[in-house]
Amino acid sequence: MIRTKVLGLGSYVPDRVVTNEEIAFLNDQHVRQATQVTETNDQWIQQRTGIKERRYVPNDGATWTSDLALEASKRAIADAGLQPTDIDCIILGTLSPDFHFPGTAVVVQKKLGIADKTSCACFDIRQQCSAFVYGMQMADAFIRCGTYKRILLIGAELHSHALDYSTRGRDVMVLFGDGAGAMVLGPMETDDPKQGVVYTAAHADGNGAMDLCLKIFEIARLPYLDYDPRDREQNALMYPKMDGKRVFLNAVRGMVMSTQAALAKTGMSWDDIQWFVPHQANLRINEKVVEVAKIPPEKVLNTIEFYGNTTAATVPLTIDYWRQQGKVKKGDRVLSSVFGSGFTWGAAIFTV
Ligand code: UT7
């Protein structure tokens, strides 16, 4: 029987570290000011979120989301022992695409140097923090059906350019960082249902759509974009808006339910799973999920403390980080549960 195997893994974060202390002094250009710009502080951020620092791209206007995706992709393809020309499908999850259209997957395809060589299929998916699980479900279906044989699944985000560096935007601004993670998936012949991608489930509840959103424009209006982006009285639409408490409660509920369902539906227990890799939105969310779902704490992997929330990238980035630290080993089985804007949520079990 054909099942899906993780063939390679890679990640990338930019070099610039922005601490909680520094972020309070940054202006829109990411330049440290002499006086504090945003009323926030290290103690508040750490207590409420667990975040100590995050990574930002250079502020020279030369880095795109596709560049972060490209670096992670090159590493994942090399890790799989493949060449970029072996890839026959790209699935890219991002909420911070290079531009409104075309999607960013085609830009990555071009930057990989395979656009004219393979003309491979390119998908952008828009499931925000749940994109990696949604993308893995798509990839798994494509591979089992024989549609594609070497799928590059990427989560990449350049958040730092679209945050509100002011007290107005502080609830969201302090949470997010830049980064990317990628996986290469392909077929394997096995009758062992516990190998490769064992399980994926994806869910959504559109009632939560406006509880965490970044509009930028409203297409129903004429003109569809009608504000001065430099005028703080008018430009709120340019920045993410969140009802933090509603998102927090729904995130705990969605991740607990999907974690429990993943185990129940596969007949697995924590004895079968080496690592729990939750989406990295807030350390307090993850601690609550671990407590309520009774997950062995020693199996939990986080990176939120030093990477912040990198949305679609958090799952592969966290697995790859802990693999580089020597914790995650080849063949380990991971249960990942995610929750994000939409609302969207889900879970996956797979061996790495
Ligand atoms: O990736 C998936 C999406 N994101 C999430 O899952 C995030 C979910 N939500 C959260 O993580 C939390 O709701 C937050 C960390 C965003 C906020 O924590 P909270 O405990 O829900 O705080 P709050 O929004 O109730 O705000 C408490 C106070 C408010 O002040 P007042 O009204 O009590 O005077 C806020 O204005 O904290 C204030 N506040 C801040 N203070 C310092 C909000 N953000 C900040 C900040 N620094 N950065």
PDB file of N, CA and C and ligand atoms in Angstrom, residues 39-41 44-45 48-49 129 170-172 174-176 212 242-245 247-248 251 279-282 285 309 311 339-341, ligand 1:
ATOM      1  N   GLU A  39       3.967  51.217  24.635  1.00  0.00           N
ATOM      2  CA  GLU A  39       3.883  50.916  26.068  1.00  0.00           C
ATOM      3  C   GLU A  39       3.759  49.405  26.256  1.00  0.00           C
ATOM      4  N   THR A  40       4.891  48.767  26.403  1.00  0.00           N
ATOM      5  CA  THR A  40       4.936  47.333  26.691  1.00  0.00           C
ATOM      6  C   THR A  40       6.247  47.072  27.413  1.00  0.00           C
ATOM      7  N   ASN A  41       6.364  45.883  27.938  1.00  0.00           N
ATOM      8  CA  ASN A  41       7.611  45.578  28.661  1.00  0.00           C
ATOM      9  C   ASN A  41       7.832  44.077  28.704  1.00  0.00           C
ATOM     10  N   TRP A  44       5.533  41.869  31.049  1.00  0.00           N
ATOM     11  CA  TRP A  44       4.174  41.604  30.555  1.00  0.00           C
ATOM     12  C   TRP A  44       4.229  40.538  29.445  1.00  0.00           C
ATOM     13  N   ILE A  45       5.144  40.724  28.520  1.00  0.00           N
ATOM     14  CA  ILE A  45       5.186  39.808  27.365  1.00  0.00           C
ATOM     15  C   ILE A  45       5.520  38.391  27.829  1.00  0.00           C
ATOM     16  N   ARG A  48       2.518  36.789  29.925  1.00  0.00           N
ATOM     17  CA  ARG A  48       1.294  36.455  29.182  1.00  0.00           C
ATOM     18  C   ARG A  48       1.530  35.489  28.029  1.00  0.00           C
ATOM     19  N   THR A  49       2.758  35.472  27.498  1.00  0.00           N
ATOM     20  CA  THR A  49       2.970  34.706  26.256  1.00  0.00           C
ATOM     21  C   THR A  49       4.142  33.732  26.300  1.00  0.00           C
ATOM     22  N   CYS A 129      -2.294  29.903  10.790  1.00  0.00           N
ATOM     23  CA  CYS A 129      -1.511  29.066  11.722  1.00  0.00           C
ATOM     24  C   CYS A 129      -1.794  27.569  11.561  1.00  0.00           C
ATOM     25  N   ARG A 170      -0.099  46.822  20.240  1.00  0.00           N
ATOM     26  CA  ARG A 170       0.854  46.044  21.052  1.00  0.00           C
ATOM     27  C   ARG A 170       0.403  44.624  21.353  1.00  0.00           C
ATOM     28  N   ASP A 171      -0.922  44.387  21.453  1.00  0.00           N
ATOM     29  CA  ASP A 171      -1.393  43.036  21.814  1.00  0.00           C
ATOM     30  C   ASP A 171      -0.975  42.004  20.763  1.00  0.00           C
ATOM     31  N   VAL A 172      -0.958  42.429  19.489  1.00  0.00           N
ATOM     32  CA  VAL A 172      -0.597  41.519  18.392  1.00  0.00           C
ATOM     33  C   VAL A 172       0.887  41.644  18.042  1.00  0.00           C
ATOM     34  N   VAL A 174       3.656  42.195  19.588  1.00  0.00           N
ATOM     35  CA  VAL A 174       4.720  41.523  20.364  1.00  0.00           C
ATOM     36  C   VAL A 174       4.774  40.007  20.123  1.00  0.00           C
ATOM     37  N   LEU A 175       3.728  39.468  19.488  1.00  0.00           N
ATOM     38  CA  LEU A 175       3.632  38.002  19.383  1.00  0.00           C
ATOM     39  C   LEU A 175       4.418  37.405  18.214  1.00  0.00           C
ATOM     40  N   PHE A 176       4.592  38.194  17.142  1.00  0.00           N
ATOM     41  CA  PHE A 176       4.981  37.563  15.874  1.00  0.00           C
ATOM     42  C   PHE A 176       6.442  37.762  15.472  1.00  0.00           C
ATOM     43  N   LEU A 212      -9.773  37.254  14.355  1.00  0.00           N
ATOM     44  CA  LEU A 212      -8.335  37.433  14.114  1.00  0.00           C
ATOM     45  C   LEU A 212      -8.173  37.610  12.620  1.00  0.00           C
ATOM     46  N   MET A 242      -7.199  41.469  16.615  1.00  0.00           N
ATOM     47  CA  MET A 242      -7.482  40.188  17.285  1.00  0.00           C
ATOM     48  C   MET A 242      -8.290  40.405  18.563  1.00  0.00           C
ATOM     49  N   ASP A 243      -9.280  39.536  18.757  1.00  0.00           N
ATOM     50  CA  ASP A 243      -9.932  39.428  20.063  1.00  0.00           C
ATOM     51  C   ASP A 243      -9.166  38.333  20.809  1.00  0.00           C
ATOM     52  N   GLY A 244      -8.128  38.757  21.531  1.00  0.00           N
ATOM     53  CA  GLY A 244      -7.167  37.810  22.118  1.00  0.00           C
ATOM     54  C   GLY A 244      -7.797  36.751  22.996  1.00  0.00           C
ATOM     55  N   LYS A 245      -8.757  37.172  23.819  1.00  0.00           N
ATOM     56  CA  LYS A 245      -9.324  36.192  24.757  1.00  0.00           C
ATOM     57  C   LYS A 245     -10.145  35.120  24.030  1.00  0.00           C
ATOM     58  N   VAL A 247      -9.724  34.170  20.943  1.00  0.00           N
ATOM     59  CA  VAL A 247      -8.783  33.319  20.208  1.00  0.00           C
ATOM     60  C   VAL A 247      -8.118  32.339  21.175  1.00  0.00           C
ATOM     61  N   PHE A 248      -7.718  32.827  22.315  1.00  0.00           N
ATOM     62  CA  PHE A 248      -7.046  31.987  23.311  1.00  0.00           C
ATOM     63  C   PHE A 248      -7.944  30.807  23.711  1.00  0.00           C
ATOM     64  N   ALA A 251      -8.513  28.439  20.850  1.00  0.00           N
ATOM     65  CA  ALA A 251      -7.279  27.714  20.520  1.00  0.00           C
ATOM     66  C   ALA A 251      -7.102  26.532  21.468  1.00  0.00           C
ATOM     67  N   HIS A 279       1.192  24.127  17.601  1.00  0.00           N
ATOM     68  CA  HIS A 279       1.432  25.440  16.998  1.00  0.00           C
ATOM     69  C   HIS A 279       1.959  26.386  18.089  1.00  0.00           C
ATOM     70  N   GLN A 280       2.828  27.289  17.682  1.00  0.00           N
ATOM     71  CA  GLN A 280       3.485  28.174  18.658  1.00  0.00           C
ATOM     72  C   GLN A 280       2.864  29.573  18.602  1.00  0.00           C
ATOM     73  N   ALA A 281       1.740  29.754  19.328  1.00  0.00           N
ATOM     74  CA  ALA A 281       1.110  31.081  19.362  1.00  0.00           C
ATOM     75  C   ALA A 281       1.359  31.757  20.696  1.00  0.00           C
ATOM     76  N   ASN A 282       1.342  30.948  21.744  1.00  0.00           N
ATOM     77  CA  ASN A 282       1.472  31.486  23.096  1.00  0.00           C
ATOM     78  C   ASN A 282       1.828  30.296  23.992  1.00  0.00           C
ATOM     79  N   ILE A 285      -1.022  29.018  26.041  1.00  0.00           N
ATOM     80  CA  ILE A 285      -1.992  28.161  25.328  1.00  0.00           C
ATOM     81  C   ILE A 285      -1.464  26.729  25.347  1.00  0.00           C
ATOM     82  N   ASN A 309       5.683  33.771  17.358  1.00  0.00           N
ATOM     83  CA  ASN A 309       4.710  33.053  16.519  1.00  0.00           C
ATOM     84  C   ASN A 309       5.070  33.286  15.052  1.00  0.00           C
ATOM     85  N   THR A 311       3.447  31.596  12.646  1.00  0.00           N
ATOM     86  CA  THR A 311       2.225  31.192  11.936  1.00  0.00           C
ATOM     87  C   THR A 311       2.400  29.872  11.155  1.00  0.00           C
ATOM     88  N   PHE A 339      -3.939  25.682  15.621  1.00  0.00           N
ATOM     89  CA  PHE A 339      -5.155  26.503  15.643  1.00  0.00           C
ATOM     90  C   PHE A 339      -4.804  27.881  15.127  1.00  0.00           C
ATOM     91  N   GLY A 340      -5.689  28.463  14.332  1.00  0.00           N
ATOM     92  CA  GLY A 340      -5.384  29.805  13.850  1.00  0.00           C
ATOM     93  C   GLY A 340      -6.581  30.541  13.306  1.00  0.00           C
ATOM     94  N   SER A 341      -6.285  31.667  12.697  1.00  0.00           N
ATOM     95  CA  SER A 341      -7.293  32.546  12.132  1.00  0.00           C
ATOM     96  C   SER A 341      -8.209  31.767  11.183  1.00  0.00           C
TER      97      SER A 341
HETATM   98  O1  UT7 B   1      -1.594  32.036  16.172  1.00  0.00           O
HETATM   99  C1  UT7 B   1      -2.931  31.986  16.638  1.00  0.00           C
HETATM  100  C2  UT7 B   1      -3.368  33.316  16.994  1.00  0.00           C
HETATM  101  N1  UT7 B   1      -2.979  33.958  18.192  1.00  0.00           N
HETATM  102  C3  UT7 B   1      -3.208  33.499  19.438  1.00  0.00           C
HETATM  103  O2  UT7 B   1      -3.513  32.356  19.649  1.00  0.00           O
HETATM  104  C4  UT7 B   1      -3.122  34.489  20.568  1.00  0.00           C
HETATM  105  C5  UT7 B   1      -4.248  34.268  21.572  1.00  0.00           C
HETATM  106  N2  UT7 B   1      -4.358  35.302  22.603  1.00  0.00           N
HETATM  107  C6  UT7 B   1      -3.361  35.585  23.461  1.00  0.00           C
HETATM  108  O3  UT7 B   1      -2.299  35.018  23.391  1.00  0.00           O
HETATM  109  C7  UT7 B   1      -3.624  36.601  24.541  1.00  0.00           C
HETATM  110  O4  UT7 B   1      -4.979  36.981  24.518  1.00  0.00           O
HETATM  111  C8  UT7 B   1      -2.723  37.848  24.463  1.00  0.00           C
HETATM  112  C9  UT7 B   1      -1.307  37.493  24.831  1.00  0.00           C
HETATM  113  C10 UT7 B   1      -2.754  38.452  23.069  1.00  0.00           C
HETATM  114  C11 UT7 B   1      -3.207  38.939  25.444  1.00  0.00           C
HETATM  115  O5  UT7 B   1      -3.218  38.419  26.758  1.00  0.00           O
HETATM  116  P1  UT7 B   1      -4.482  38.646  27.708  1.00  0.00           P
HETATM  117  O6  UT7 B   1      -4.147  38.067  29.007  1.00  0.00           O
HETATM  118  O7  UT7 B   1      -5.690  38.113  26.998  1.00  0.00           O
HETATM  119  O8  UT7 B   1      -4.526  40.197  27.844  1.00  0.00           O
HETATM  120  P2  UT7 B   1      -5.699  41.229  27.466  1.00  0.00           P
HETATM  121  O9  UT7 B   1      -5.877  41.323  25.988  1.00  0.00           O
HETATM  122  O10 UT7 B   1      -6.918  40.924  28.303  1.00  0.00           O
HETATM  123  O11 UT7 B   1      -5.092  42.573  28.007  1.00  0.00           O
HETATM  124  C12 UT7 B   1      -4.833  42.799  29.388  1.00  0.00           C
HETATM  125  C13 UT7 B   1      -4.202  44.172  29.499  1.00  0.00           C
HETATM  126  C14 UT7 B   1      -4.960  45.244  28.748  1.00  0.00           C
HETATM  127  O12 UT7 B   1      -4.870  46.431  29.479  1.00  0.00           O
HETATM  128  P3  UT7 B   1      -6.094  46.928  30.418  1.00  0.00           P
HETATM  129  O13 UT7 B   1      -7.243  47.110  29.475  1.00  0.00           O
HETATM  130  O14 UT7 B   1      -6.304  45.826  31.396  1.00  0.00           O
HETATM  131  O15 UT7 B   1      -5.575  48.191  31.002  1.00  0.00           O
HETATM  132  C15 UT7 B   1      -4.188  45.394  27.478  1.00  0.00           C
HETATM  133  O16 UT7 B   1      -4.330  46.684  26.903  1.00  0.00           O
HETATM  134  O17 UT7 B   1      -2.900  44.145  28.934  1.00  0.00           O
HETATM  135  C16 UT7 B   1      -2.783  45.174  27.975  1.00  0.00           C
HETATM  136  N3  UT7 B   1      -1.849  44.744  26.927  1.00  0.00           N
HETATM  137  C17 UT7 B   1      -0.525  44.924  27.015  1.00  0.00           C
HETATM  138  N4  UT7 B   1       0.248  45.468  27.972  1.00  0.00           N
HETATM  139  C18 UT7 B   1       1.573  45.486  27.759  1.00  0.00           C
HETATM  140  C19 UT7 B   1      -2.128  44.131  25.757  1.00  0.00           C
HETATM  141  N5  UT7 B   1      -0.991  43.895  25.090  1.00  0.00           N
HETATM  142  C20 UT7 B   1       0.011  44.386  25.845  1.00  0.00           C
HETATM  143  C21 UT7 B   1       1.400  44.432  25.686  1.00  0.00           C
HETATM  144  N6  UT7 B   1       2.128  45.006  26.675  1.00  0.00           N
HETATM  145  N7  UT7 B   1       2.031  43.945  24.593  1.00  0.00           N
END
